[in-house]
């Protein structure tokens, strides 16, 4: 199934993936999802926020067990972050089907919309709207690099932007959620284990810094007469690295918009997105406060903030024991935290018993075409997921 997706949104010059939410690639991936659900006779639903759910059994009778992830990517992302979780969900269902194990409760495959936030800047849009932590009005007003709002884009896909919002009815169908994901780090590689279970997701957030200056001619404006926003921006980036190292957290500026973007003019505006994360919430927030104070009058707005997610301990330990007791588990299963955000974290924060199964990534690299997972480890992940689903669906 991963091979079937391999051509969608792939940039042949880099082998990276560009699968922005609601782009042609994303729409093609959503069609693939619908086809896989139809092939299996699953009951397909698209909720008011665009999340896709494929059900084996009827969750209106009783809350079901859901497994899945996302299909959108960061720009020039890898092949596994997201799709591995969706493909493994269908493959695990197939294993249960082959074993003649009809689930004792409804079993669903989910594909959450716009997890990466690559286009509109806010991550986990589909699951945040579903659980009510993202205001639909704010979501609809988010703009992409072309100045299109999410509302514009939804209308172009034939959807009604007014439908967006908290969806308790859909949320009520999710009795438990398990997300399989390629590890975005080398913990499993270091421990020699093909699969692992998530302990927690570090607190993480994104802030937008708008540095305003005065556009002017590059050749005729004396240096002392300039109000060049590029300078405080540059100082903020260097300060972010120093402060992050000092505070034991991580900080990244990976996206910058320079307006109007003339090579022969002092810019009028530099917008920069700061991504900051770390094991200790206080350290992350203090870093952002420190940077906002030194950022010389920049306008700083919070794009998203997710407090620490500690996955349900009995559930995660049960999964680790279950997987560890199977041959694929390859012995004791590591339980490890991650600095990457996931829809499972958003659902857990909304009170849904949630867990994550990680699959070894020998490169440890993610959000890059160099992200990788060996086939044998992917198969171990599917087997582990099937074991877990069989247990949860008793
Ligand atoms: O940004 C993240 O941590 C996730 O990959 N969306
Ligand atoms: Mn990601
Ligand atoms: Mn992901
Ligand atoms: Mn000129």
JSON list of N, CA, C and O in Angstrom, two decimals, residues 2 26 30 32-33 50-54 66-73 79-90 108-116 124 126-127 177-182 184 341-345 347 355-358 371 385:
[
{"chain": "A", "resi": 2, "resn": "UNK", "atom": "N", "xyz": [1.99, 1.23, 0.78]},
{"chain": "A", "resi": 2, "resn": "UNK", "atom": "CA", "xyz": [2.88, 2.40, 0.77]},
{"chain": "A", "resi": 2, "resn": "UNK", "atom": "C", "xyz": [3.40, 2.67, -0.64]},
{"chain": "A", "resi": 2, "resn": "UNK", "atom": "O", "xyz": [3.50, 3.82, -1.09]},
{"chain": "A", "resi": 26, "resn": "UNK", "atom": "N", "xyz": [-3.11, 15.91, -1.67]},
{"chain": "A", "resi": 26, "resn": "UNK", "atom": "CA", "xyz": [-3.88, 15.49, -0.50]},
{"chain": "A", "resi": 26, "resn": "UNK", "atom": "C", "xyz": [-5.23, 14.91, -0.93]},
{"chain": "A", "resi": 26, "resn": "UNK", "atom": "O", "xyz": [-5.69, 13.88, -0.43]},
{"chain": "A", "resi": 30, "resn": "UNK", "atom": "N", "xyz": [-6.72, 11.27, -0.22]},
{"chain": "A", "resi": 30, "resn": "UNK", "atom": "CA", "xyz": [-8.02, 11.04, 0.41]},
{"chain": "A", "resi": 30, "resn": "UNK", "atom": "C", "xyz": [-8.87, 10.08, -0.43]},
{"chain": "A", "resi": 30, "resn": "UNK", "atom": "O", "xyz": [-9.58, 9.22, 0.08]},
{"chain": "A", "resi": 32, "resn": "UNK", "atom": "N", "xyz": [-7.60, 7.76, -2.30]},
{"chain": "A", "resi": 32, "resn": "UNK", "atom": "CA", "xyz": [-6.99, 6.43, -2.04]},
{"chain": "A", "resi": 32, "resn": "UNK", "atom": "C", "xyz": [-7.59, 5.83, -0.78]},
{"chain": "A", "resi": 32, "resn": "UNK", "atom": "O", "xyz": [-7.99, 4.67, -0.74]},
{"chain": "A", "resi": 33, "resn": "UNK", "atom": "N", "xyz": [-7.71, 6.66, 0.26]},
{"chain": "A", "resi": 33, "resn": "UNK", "atom": "CA", "xyz": [-8.27, 6.19, 1.54]},
{"chain": "A", "resi": 33, "resn": "UNK", "atom": "C", "xyz": [-9.69, 5.68, 1.33]},
{"chain": "A", "resi": 33, "resn": "UNK", "atom": "O", "xyz": [-10.06, 4.58, 1.78]},
{"chain": "A", "resi": 50, "resn": "UNK", "atom": "N", "xyz": [-13.60, 17.31, 8.03]},
{"chain": "A", "resi": 50, "resn": "UNK", "atom": "CA", "xyz": [-12.84, 16.72, 6.93]},
{"chain": "A", "resi": 50, "resn": "UNK", "atom": "C", "xyz": [-12.07, 15.48, 7.32]},
{"chain": "A", "resi": 50, "resn": "UNK", "atom": "O", "xyz": [-11.41, 14.86, 6.49]},
{"chain": "A", "resi": 51, "resn": "UNK", "atom": "N", "xyz": [-12.11, 15.08, 8.61]},
{"chain": "A", "resi": 51, "resn": "UNK", "atom": "CA", "xyz": [-11.43, 13.84, 9.00]},
{"chain": "A", "resi": 51, "resn": "UNK", "atom": "C", "xyz": [-12.19, 12.65, 8.42]},
{"chain": "A", "resi": 51, "resn": "UNK", "atom": "O", "xyz": [-13.43, 12.67, 8.36]},
{"chain": "A", "resi": 52, "resn": "UNK", "atom": "N", "xyz": [-11.45, 11.64, 7.98]},
{"chain": "A", "resi": 52, "resn": "UNK", "atom": "CA", "xyz": [-12.06, 10.45, 7.38]},
{"chain": "A", "resi": 52, "resn": "UNK", "atom": "C", "xyz": [-12.03, 9.31, 8.37]},
{"chain": "A", "resi": 52, "resn": "UNK", "atom": "O", "xyz": [-11.03, 9.09, 9.06]},
{"chain": "A", "resi": 53, "resn": "UNK", "atom": "N", "xyz": [-13.16, 8.55, 8.42]},
{"chain": "A", "resi": 53, "resn": "UNK", "atom": "CA", "xyz": [-13.29, 7.41, 9.35]},
{"chain": "A", "resi": 53, "resn": "UNK", "atom": "C", "xyz": [-13.85, 6.23, 8.56]},
{"chain": "A", "resi": 53, "resn": "UNK", "atom": "O", "xyz": [-14.87, 6.39, 7.86]},
{"chain": "A", "resi": 54, "resn": "UNK", "atom": "N", "xyz": [-13.17, 5.09, 8.62]},
{"chain": "A", "resi": 54, "resn": "UNK", "atom": "CA", "xyz": [-13.66, 3.89, 7.92]},
{"chain": "A", "resi": 54, "resn": "UNK", "atom": "C", "xyz": [-13.96, 2.84, 8.97]},
{"chain": "A", "resi": 54, "resn": "UNK", "atom": "O", "xyz": [-13.05, 2.37, 9.67]},
{"chain": "A", "resi": 66, "resn": "UNK", "atom": "N", "xyz": [-10.23, 2.95, 17.52]},
{"chain": "A", "resi": 66, "resn": "UNK", "atom": "CA", "xyz": [-9.81, 3.57, 16.27]},
{"chain": "A", "resi": 66, "resn": "UNK", "atom": "C", "xyz": [-8.29, 3.54, 16.17]},
{"chain": "A", "resi": 66, "resn": "UNK", "atom": "O", "xyz": [-7.59, 3.70, 17.18]},
{"chain": "A", "resi": 67, "resn": "UNK", "atom": "N", "xyz": [-7.82, 3.31, 14.97]},
{"chain": "A", "resi": 67, "resn": "UNK", "atom": "CA", "xyz": [-6.37, 3.39, 14.71]},
{"chain": "A", "resi": 67, "resn": "UNK", "atom": "C", "xyz": [-6.18, 4.15, 13.40]},
{"chain": "A", "resi": 67, "resn": "UNK", "atom": "O", "xyz": [-7.07, 4.09, 12.52]},
{"chain": "A", "resi": 68, "resn": "UNK", "atom": "N", "xyz": [-5.12, 4.90, 13.30]},
{"chain": "A", "resi": 68, "resn": "UNK", "atom": "CA", "xyz": [-4.89, 5.68, 12.07]},
{"chain": "A", "resi": 68, "resn": "UNK", "atom": "C", "xyz": [-3.90, 6.78, 12.34]},
{"chain": "A", "resi": 68, "resn": "UNK", "atom": "O", "xyz": [-3.21, 6.78, 13.36]},
{"chain": "A", "resi": 69, "resn": "UNK", "atom": "N", "xyz": [-3.81, 7.71, 11.38]},
{"chain": "A", "resi": 69, "resn": "UNK", "atom": "CA", "xyz": [-2.84, 8.81, 11.49]},
{"chain": "A", "resi": 69, "resn": "UNK", "atom": "C", "xyz": [-3.22, 9.88, 10.46]},
{"chain": "A", "resi": 69, "resn": "UNK", "atom": "O", "xyz": [-4.40, 10.19, 10.34]},
{"chain": "A", "resi": 70, "resn": "UNK", "atom": "N", "xyz": [-2.26, 10.36, 9.70]},
{"chain": "A", "resi": 70, "resn": "UNK", "atom": "CA", "xyz": [-2.56, 11.42, 8.72]},
{"chain": "A", "resi": 70, "resn": "UNK", "atom": "C", "xyz": [-1.87, 11.11, 7.40]},
{"chain": "A", "resi": 70, "resn": "UNK", "atom": "O", "xyz": [-0.96, 10.27, 7.34]},
{"chain": "A", "resi": 71, "resn": "UNK", "atom": "N", "xyz": [-2.29, 11.76, 6.32]},
{"chain": "A", "resi": 71, "resn": "UNK", "atom": "CA", "xyz": [-1.69, 11.53, 5.00]},
{"chain": "A", "resi": 71, "resn": "UNK", "atom": "C", "xyz": [-1.01, 12.79, 4.45]},
{"chain": "A", "resi": 71, "resn": "UNK", "atom": "O", "xyz": [-0.23, 12.71, 3.52]},
{"chain": "A", "resi": 72, "resn": "UNK", "atom": "N", "xyz": [-1.28, 13.93, 5.07]},
{"chain": "A", "resi": 72, "resn": "UNK", "atom": "CA", "xyz": [-0.59, 15.14, 4.61]},
{"chain": "A", "resi": 72, "resn": "UNK", "atom": "C", "xyz": [0.86, 15.12, 5.11]},
{"chain": "A", "resi": 72, "resn": "UNK", "atom": "O", "xyz": [1.20, 14.35, 6.00]},
{"chain": "A", "resi": 73, "resn": "UNK", "atom": "N", "xyz": [1.69, 15.98, 4.52]},
{"chain": "A", "resi": 73, "resn": "UNK", "atom": "CA", "xyz": [3.12, 15.97, 4.92]},
{"chain": "A", "resi": 73, "resn": "UNK", "atom": "C", "xyz": [3.62, 17.40, 5.12]},
{"chain": "A", "resi": 73, "resn": "UNK", "atom": "O", "xyz": [2.96, 18.36, 4.72]},
{"chain": "A", "resi": 79, "resn": "UNK", "atom": "N", "xyz": [8.41, 9.65, 3.37]},
{"chain": "A", "resi": 79, "resn": "UNK", "atom": "CA", "xyz": [7.31, 8.81, 2.89]},
{"chain": "A", "resi": 79, "resn": "UNK", "atom": "C", "xyz": [6.52, 8.18, 4.02]},
{"chain": "A", "resi": 79, "resn": "UNK", "atom": "O", "xyz": [5.42, 7.64, 3.80]},
{"chain": "A", "resi": 80, "resn": "UNK", "atom": "N", "xyz": [7.04, 8.23, 5.25]},
{"chain": "A", "resi": 80, "resn": "UNK", "atom": "CA", "xyz": [6.45, 7.43, 6.33]},
{"chain": "A", "resi": 80, "resn": "UNK", "atom": "C", "xyz": [5.65, 8.23, 7.36]},
{"chain": "A", "resi": 80, "resn": "UNK", "atom": "O", "xyz": [4.66, 7.72, 7.90]},
{"chain": "A", "resi": 81, "resn": "UNK", "atom": "N", "xyz": [6.07, 9.46, 7.65]},
{"chain": "A", "resi": 81, "resn": "UNK", "atom": "CA", "xyz": [5.42, 10.27, 8.69]},
{"chain": "A", "resi": 81, "resn": "UNK", "atom": "C", "xyz": [3.97, 10.51, 8.30]},
{"chain": "A", "resi": 81, "resn": "UNK", "atom": "O", "xyz": [3.67, 11.30, 7.41]},
{"chain": "A", "resi": 82, "resn": "UNK", "atom": "N", "xyz": [3.10, 9.76, 8.94]},
{"chain": "A", "resi": 82, "resn": "UNK", "atom": "CA", "xyz": [1.65, 9.84, 8.63]},
{"chain": "A", "resi": 82, "resn": "UNK", "atom": "C", "xyz": [1.18, 8.61, 7.86]},
{"chain": "A", "resi": 82, "resn": "UNK", "atom": "O", "xyz": [0.53, 7.73, 8.44]},
{"chain": "A", "resi": 83, "resn": "UNK", "atom": "N", "xyz": [1.54, 8.50, 6.58]},
{"chain": "A", "resi": 83, "resn": "UNK", "atom": "CA", "xyz": [1.05, 7.36, 5.79]},
{"chain": "A", "resi": 83, "resn": "UNK", "atom": "C", "xyz": [1.35, 6.01, 6.40]},
{"chain": "A", "resi": 83, "resn": "UNK", "atom": "O", "xyz": [0.53, 5.08, 6.29]},
{"chain": "A", "resi": 84, "resn": "UNK", "atom": "N", "xyz": [2.49, 5.85, 7.07]},
{"chain": "A", "resi": 84, "resn": "UNK", "atom": "CA", "xyz": [2.77, 4.53, 7.66]},
{"chain": "A", "resi": 84, "resn": "UNK", "atom": "C", "xyz": [1.68, 4.14, 8.66]},
{"chain": "A", "resi": 84, "resn": "UNK", "atom": "O", "xyz": [1.26, 2.98, 8.74]},
{"chain": "A", "resi": 85, "resn": "UNK", "atom": "N", "xyz": [1.17, 5.14, 9.38]},
{"chain": "A", "resi": 85, "resn": "UNK", "atom": "CA", "xyz": [0.13, 4.85, 10.38]},
{"chain": "A", "resi": 85, "resn": "UNK", "atom": "C", "xyz": [-1.20, 4.49, 9.74]},
{"chain": "A", "resi": 85, "resn": "UNK", "atom": "O", "xyz": [-1.92, 3.60, 10.22]},
{"chain": "A", "resi": 86, "resn": "UNK", "atom": "N", "xyz": [-1.51, 5.14, 8.61]},
{"chain": "A", "resi": 86, "resn": "UNK", "atom": "CA", "xyz": [-2.79, 4.86, 7.94]},
{"chain": "A", "resi": 86, "resn": "UNK", "atom": "C", "xyz": [-2.72, 3.51, 7.24]},
{"chain": "A", "resi": 86, "resn": "UNK", "atom": "O", "xyz": [-3.61, 2.67, 7.37]},
{"chain": "A", "resi": 87, "resn": "UNK", "atom": "N", "xyz": [-1.62, 3.28, 6.52]},
{"chain": "A", "resi": 87, "resn": "UNK", "atom": "CA", "xyz": [-1.45, 2.00, 5.81]},
{"chain": "A", "resi": 87, "resn": "UNK", "atom": "C", "xyz": [-1.41, 0.83, 6.81]},
{"chain": "A", "resi": 87, "resn": "UNK", "atom": "O", "xyz": [-2.07, -0.20, 6.62]},
{"chain": "A", "resi": 88, "resn": "UNK", "atom": "N", "xyz": [-0.68, 1.03, 7.93]},
{"chain": "A", "resi": 88, "resn": "UNK", "atom": "CA", "xyz": [-0.59, -0.05, 8.93]},
{"chain": "A", "resi": 88, "resn": "UNK", "atom": "C", "xyz": [-1.95, -0.34, 9.55]},
{"chain": "A", "resi": 88, "resn": "UNK", "atom": "O", "xyz": [-2.25, -1.48, 9.92]},
{"chain": "A", "resi": 89, "resn": "UNK", "atom": "N", "xyz": [-2.78, 0.69, 9.66]},
{"chain": "A", "resi": 89, "resn": "UNK", "atom": "CA", "xyz": [-4.12, 0.50, 10.23]},
{"chain": "A", "resi": 89, "resn": "UNK", "atom": "C", "xyz": [-4.94, -0.44, 9.33]},
{"chain": "A", "resi": 89, "resn": "UNK", "atom": "O", "xyz": [-5.52, -1.42, 9.80]},
{"chain": "A", "resi": 90, "resn": "UNK", "atom": "N", "xyz": [-4.93, -0.15, 8.03]},
{"chain": "A", "resi": 90, "resn": "UNK", "atom": "CA", "xyz": [-5.66, -1.04, 7.10]},
{"chain": "A", "resi": 90, "resn": "UNK", "atom": "C", "xyz": [-5.04, -2.44, 7.12]},
{"chain": "A", "resi": 90, "resn": "UNK", "atom": "O", "xyz": [-5.75, -3.46, 7.13]},
{"chain": "A", "resi": 108, "resn": "UNK", "atom": "N", "xyz": [-12.30, 1.09, 13.85]},
{"chain": "A", "resi": 108, "resn": "UNK", "atom": "CA", "xyz": [-12.26, 2.11, 12.80]},
{"chain": "A", "resi": 108, "resn": "UNK", "atom": "C", "xyz": [-10.84, 2.47, 12.39]},
{"chain": "A", "resi": 108, "resn": "UNK", "atom": "O", "xyz": [-9.91, 2.37, 13.19]},
{"chain": "A", "resi": 109, "resn": "UNK", "atom": "N", "xyz": [-10.70, 2.90, 11.15]},
{"chain": "A", "resi": 109, "resn": "UNK", "atom": "CA", "xyz": [-9.44, 3.46, 10.63]},
{"chain": "A", "resi": 109, "resn": "UNK", "atom": "C", "xyz": [-9.68, 4.95, 10.40]},
{"chain": "A", "resi": 109, "resn": "UNK", "atom": "O", "xyz": [-10.67, 5.33, 9.77]},
{"chain": "A", "resi": 110, "resn": "UNK", "atom": "N", "xyz": [-8.78, 5.78, 10.94]},
{"chain": "A", "resi": 110, "resn": "UNK", "atom": "CA", "xyz": [-8.97, 7.23, 10.82]},
{"chain": "A", "resi": 110, "resn": "UNK", "atom": "C", "xyz": [-7.84, 7.87, 10.03]},
{"chain": "A", "resi": 110, "resn": "UNK", "atom": "O", "xyz": [-6.70, 7.41, 10.08]},
{"chain": "A", "resi": 111, "resn": "UNK", "atom": "N", "xyz": [-8.21, 8.91, 9.29]},
{"chain": "A", "resi": 111, "resn": "UNK", "atom": "CA", "xyz": [-7.22, 9.75, 8.61]},
{"chain": "A", "resi": 111, "resn": "UNK", "atom": "C", "xyz": [-7.55, 11.18, 8.99]},
{"chain": "A", "resi": 111, "resn": "UNK", "atom": "O", "xyz": [-8.58, 11.73, 8.59]},
{"chain": "A", "resi": 112, "resn": "UNK", "atom": "N", "xyz": [-6.69, 11.78, 9.82]},
{"chain": "A", "resi": 112, "resn": "UNK", "atom": "CA", "xyz": [-6.95, 13.14, 10.30]},
{"chain": "A", "resi": 112, "resn": "UNK", "atom": "C", "xyz": [-6.47, 14.16, 9.26]},
{"chain": "A", "resi": 112, "resn": "UNK", "atom": "O", "xyz": [-5.42, 13.97, 8.64]},
{"chain": "A", "resi": 113, "resn": "UNK", "atom": "N", "xyz": [-7.23, 15.22, 9.14]},
{"chain": "A", "resi": 113, "resn": "UNK", "atom": "CA", "xyz": [-6.92, 16.25, 8.15]},
{"chain": "A", "resi": 113, "resn": "UNK", "atom": "C", "xyz": [-5.88, 17.21, 8.68]},
{"chain": "A", "resi": 113, "resn": "UNK", "atom": "O", "xyz": [-5.89, 17.56, 9.87]},
{"chain": "A", "resi": 114, "resn": "UNK", "atom": "N", "xyz": [-4.97, 17.61, 7.80]},
{"chain": "A", "resi": 114, "resn": "UNK", "atom": "CA", "xyz": [-4.01, 18.69, 8.07]},
{"chain": "A", "resi": 114, "resn": "UNK", "atom": "C", "xyz": [-3.31, 18.53, 9.42]},
{"chain": "A", "resi": 114, "resn": "UNK", "atom": "O", "xyz": [-3.40, 19.40, 10.29]},
{"chain": "A", "resi": 115, "resn": "UNK", "atom": "N", "xyz": [-2.59, 17.44, 9.57]},
{"chain": "A", "resi": 115, "resn": "UNK", "atom": "CA", "xyz": [-1.86, 17.23, 10.84]},
{"chain": "A", "resi": 115, "resn": "UNK", "atom": "C", "xyz": [-0.62, 18.11, 10.89]},
{"chain": "A", "resi": 115, "resn": "UNK", "atom": "O", "xyz": [-0.26, 18.63, 11.94]},
{"chain": "A", "resi": 116, "resn": "UNK", "atom": "N", "xyz": [0.05, 18.28, 9.75]},
{"chain": "A", "resi": 116, "resn": "UNK", "atom": "CA", "xyz": [1.34, 18.96, 9.82]},
{"chain": "A", "resi": 116, "resn": "UNK", "atom": "C", "xyz": [1.23, 20.49, 9.89]},
{"chain": "A", "resi": 116, "resn": "UNK", "atom": "O", "xyz": [2.16, 21.17, 10.33]},
{"chain": "A", "resi": 124, "resn": "UNK", "atom": "N", "xyz": [-2.20, 19.77, 13.41]},
{"chain": "A", "resi": 124, "resn": "UNK", "atom": "CA", "xyz": [-3.33, 18.99, 13.94]},
{"chain": "A", "resi": 124, "resn": "UNK", "atom": "C", "xyz": [-4.65, 19.75, 13.84]},
{"chain": "A", "resi": 124, "resn": "UNK", "atom": "O", "xyz": [-5.47, 19.74, 14.77]},
{"chain": "A", "resi": 126, "resn": "UNK", "atom": "N", "xyz": [-7.34, 19.10, 11.96]},
{"chain": "A", "resi": 126, "resn": "UNK", "atom": "CA", "xyz": [-8.53, 18.23, 11.97]},
{"chain": "A", "resi": 126, "resn": "UNK", "atom": "C", "xyz": [-8.87, 17.74, 13.36]},
{"chain": "A", "resi": 126, "resn": "UNK", "atom": "O", "xyz": [-10.05, 17.80, 13.79]},
{"chain": "A", "resi": 127, "resn": "UNK", "atom": "N", "xyz": [-7.86, 17.30, 14.11]},
{"chain": "A", "resi": 127, "resn": "UNK", "atom": "CA", "xyz": [-8.16, 16.75, 15.45]},
{"chain": "A", "resi": 127, "resn": "UNK", "atom": "C", "xyz": [-8.41, 17.87, 16.46]},
{"chain": "A", "resi": 127, "resn": "UNK", "atom": "O", "xyz": [-9.19, 17.70, 17.40]},
{"chain": "A", "resi": 177, "resn": "UNK", "atom": "N", "xyz": [-7.95, 5.21, 21.08]},
{"chain": "A", "resi": 177, "resn": "UNK", "atom": "CA", "xyz": [-7.26, 5.51, 19.82]},
{"chain": "A", "resi": 177, "resn": "UNK", "atom": "C", "xyz": [-5.80, 5.07, 19.91]},
{"chain": "A", "resi": 177, "resn": "UNK", "atom": "O", "xyz": [-5.12, 5.36, 20.90]},
{"chain": "A", "resi": 178, "resn": "UNK", "atom": "N", "xyz": [-5.34, 4.35, 18.89]},
{"chain": "A", "resi": 178, "resn": "UNK", "atom": "CA", "xyz": [-3.94, 3.91, 18.82]},
{"chain": "A", "resi": 178, "resn": "UNK", "atom": "C", "xyz": [-3.35, 4.39, 17.50]},
{"chain": "A", "resi": 178, "resn": "UNK", "atom": "O", "xyz": [-3.89, 4.08, 16.43]},
{"chain": "A", "resi": 179, "resn": "UNK", "atom": "N", "xyz": [-2.29, 5.18, 17.57]},
{"chain": "A", "resi": 179, "resn": "UNK", "atom": "CA", "xyz": [-1.66, 5.68, 16.35]},
{"chain": "A", "resi": 179, "resn": "UNK", "atom": "C", "xyz": [-0.29, 5.02, 16.17]},
{"chain": "A", "resi": 179, "resn": "UNK", "atom": "O", "xyz": [0.54, 5.08, 17.08]},
{"chain": "A", "resi": 180, "resn": "UNK", "atom": "N", "xyz": [-0.09, 4.36, 15.04]},
{"chain": "A", "resi": 180, "resn": "UNK", "atom": "CA", "xyz": [1.24, 3.83, 14.72]},
{"chain": "A", "resi": 180, "resn": "UNK", "atom": "C", "xyz": [1.98, 4.92, 13.94]},
{"chain": "A", "resi": 180, "resn": "UNK", "atom": "O", "xyz": [1.38, 5.54, 13.04]},
{"chain": "A", "resi": 181, "resn": "UNK", "atom": "N", "xyz": [3.24, 5.13, 14.27]},
{"chain": "A", "resi": 181, "resn": "UNK", "atom": "CA", "xyz": [4.00, 6.21, 13.62]},
{"chain": "A", "resi": 181, "resn": "UNK", "atom": "C", "xyz": [5.47, 5.85, 13.51]},
{"chain": "A", "resi": 181, "resn": "UNK", "atom": "O", "xyz": [6.03, 5.20, 14.39]},
{"chain": "A", "resi": 182, "resn": "UNK", "atom": "N", "xyz": [6.06, 6.24, 12.40]},
{"chain": "A", "resi": 182, "resn": "UNK", "atom": "CA", "xyz": [7.50, 6.02, 12.28]},
{"chain": "A", "resi": 182, "resn": "UNK", "atom": "C", "xyz": [8.18, 6.83, 13.38]},
{"chain": "A", "resi": 182, "resn": "UNK", "atom": "O", "xyz": [7.75, 7.96, 13.67]},
{"chain": "A", "resi": 184, "resn": "UNK", "atom": "N", "xyz": [10.50, 9.36, 15.11]},
{"chain": "A", "resi": 184, "resn": "UNK", "atom": "CA", "xyz": [11.20, 10.55, 14.59]},
{"chain": "A", "resi": 184, "resn": "UNK", "atom": "C", "xyz": [12.39, 10.79, 15.52]},
{"chain": "A", "resi": 184, "resn": "UNK", "atom": "O", "xyz": [12.43, 11.75, 16.28]},
{"chain": "A", "resi": 341, "resn": "UNK", "atom": "N", "xyz": [4.76, 16.15, 17.81]},
{"chain": "A", "resi": 341, "resn": "UNK", "atom": "CA", "xyz": [3.32, 16.23, 18.10]},
{"chain": "A", "resi": 341, "resn": "UNK", "atom": "C", "xyz": [2.56, 15.26, 17.21]},
{"chain": "A", "resi": 341, "resn": "UNK", "atom": "O", "xyz": [3.02, 14.90, 16.14]},
{"chain": "A", "resi": 342, "resn": "UNK", "atom": "N", "xyz": [1.41, 14.80, 17.71]},
{"chain": "A", "resi": 342, "resn": "UNK", "atom": "CA", "xyz": [0.59, 13.85, 16.94]},
{"chain": "A", "resi": 342, "resn": "UNK", "atom": "C", "xyz": [-0.89, 14.03, 17.26]},
{"chain": "A", "resi": 342, "resn": "UNK", "atom": "O", "xyz": [-1.24, 14.52, 18.36]},
{"chain": "A", "resi": 343, "resn": "UNK", "atom": "N", "xyz": [-1.73, 13.55, 16.36]},
{"chain": "A", "resi": 343, "resn": "UNK", "atom": "CA", "xyz": [-3.17, 13.59, 16.62]},
{"chain": "A", "resi": 343, "resn": "UNK", "atom": "C", "xyz": [-3.51, 12.78, 17.88]},
{"chain": "A", "resi": 343, "resn": "UNK", "atom": "O", "xyz": [-4.41, 13.13, 18.64]},
{"chain": "A", "resi": 344, "resn": "UNK", "atom": "N", "xyz": [-2.73, 11.73, 18.12]},
{"chain": "A", "resi": 344, "resn": "UNK", "atom": "CA", "xyz": [-2.97, 10.92, 19.34]},
{"chain": "A", "resi": 344, "resn": "UNK", "atom": "C", "xyz": [-2.82, 11.81, 20.57]},
{"chain": "A", "resi": 344, "resn": "UNK", "atom": "O", "xyz": [-3.52, 11.61, 21.58]},
{"chain": "A", "resi": 345, "resn": "UNK", "atom": "N", "xyz": [-1.94, 12.78, 20.50]},
{"chain": "A", "resi": 345, "resn": "UNK", "atom": "CA", "xyz": [-1.76, 13.69, 21.65]},
{"chain": "A", "resi": 345, "resn": "UNK", "atom": "C", "xyz": [-2.96, 14.59, 21.83]},
{"chain": "A", "resi": 345, "resn": "UNK", "atom": "O", "xyz": [-3.38, 14.87, 22.97]},
{"chain": "A", "resi": 347, "resn": "UNK", "atom": "N", "xyz": [-6.06, 13.87, 20.89]},
{"chain": "A", "resi": 347, "resn": "UNK", "atom": "CA", "xyz": [-7.18, 13.04, 21.41]},
{"chain": "A", "resi": 347, "resn": "UNK", "atom": "C", "xyz": [-6.96, 12.72, 22.89]},
{"chain": "A", "resi": 347, "resn": "UNK", "atom": "O", "xyz": [-7.88, 12.78, 23.71]},
{"chain": "A", "resi": 355, "resn": "UNK", "atom": "N", "xyz": [-2.91, 5.85, 22.68]},
{"chain": "A", "resi": 355, "resn": "UNK", "atom": "CA", "xyz": [-1.56, 5.27, 22.76]},
{"chain": "A", "resi": 355, "resn": "UNK", "atom": "C", "xyz": [-0.91, 5.38, 21.40]},
{"chain": "A", "resi": 355, "resn": "UNK", "atom": "O", "xyz": [-1.59, 5.59, 20.38]},
{"chain": "A", "resi": 356, "resn": "UNK", "atom": "N", "xyz": [0.43, 5.23, 21.38]},
{"chain": "A", "resi": 356, "resn": "UNK", "atom": "CA", "xyz": [1.14, 5.24, 20.12]},
{"chain": "A", "resi": 356, "resn": "UNK", "atom": "C", "xyz": [2.11, 4.09, 20.07]},
{"chain": "A", "resi": 356, "resn": "UNK", "atom": "O", "xyz": [2.75, 3.76, 21.07]},
{"chain": "A", "resi": 357, "resn": "UNK", "atom": "N", "xyz": [2.20, 3.50, 18.88]},
{"chain": "A", "resi": 357, "resn": "UNK", "atom": "CA", "xyz": [3.20, 2.45, 18.60]},
{"chain": "A", "resi": 357, "resn": "UNK", "atom": "C", "xyz": [4.20, 3.06, 17.62]},
{"chain": "A", "resi": 357, "resn": "UNK", "atom": "O", "xyz": [3.82, 3.59, 16.58]},
{"chain": "A", "resi": 358, "resn": "UNK", "atom": "N", "xyz": [5.48, 3.00, 17.99]},
{"chain": "A", "resi": 358, "resn": "UNK", "atom": "CA", "xyz": [6.51, 3.54, 17.10]},
{"chain": "A", "resi": 358, "resn": "UNK", "atom": "C", "xyz": [7.19, 2.40, 16.35]},
{"chain": "A", "resi": 358, "resn": "UNK", "atom": "O", "xyz": [7.38, 1.31, 16.88]},
{"chain": "A", "resi": 371, "resn": "UNK", "atom": "N", "xyz": [13.98, 10.27, 5.85]},
{"chain": "A", "resi": 371, "resn": "UNK", "atom": "CA", "xyz": [13.22, 9.46, 6.82]},
{"chain": "A", "resi": 371, "resn": "UNK", "atom": "C", "xyz": [13.11, 8.03, 6.27]},
{"chain": "A", "resi": 371, "resn": "UNK", "atom": "O", "xyz": [12.93, 7.85, 5.06]},
{"chain": "A", "resi": 385, "resn": "UNK", "atom": "N", "xyz": [0.44, -3.86, 15.97]},
{"chain": "A", "resi": 385, "resn": "UNK", "atom": "CA", "xyz": [-0.83, -3.11, 15.98]},
{"chain": "A", "resi": 385, "resn": "UNK", "atom": "C", "xyz": [-2.00, -4.09, 15.98]},
{"chain": "A", "resi": 385, "resn": "UNK", "atom": "O", "xyz": [-2.96, -3.92, 16.73]}
]
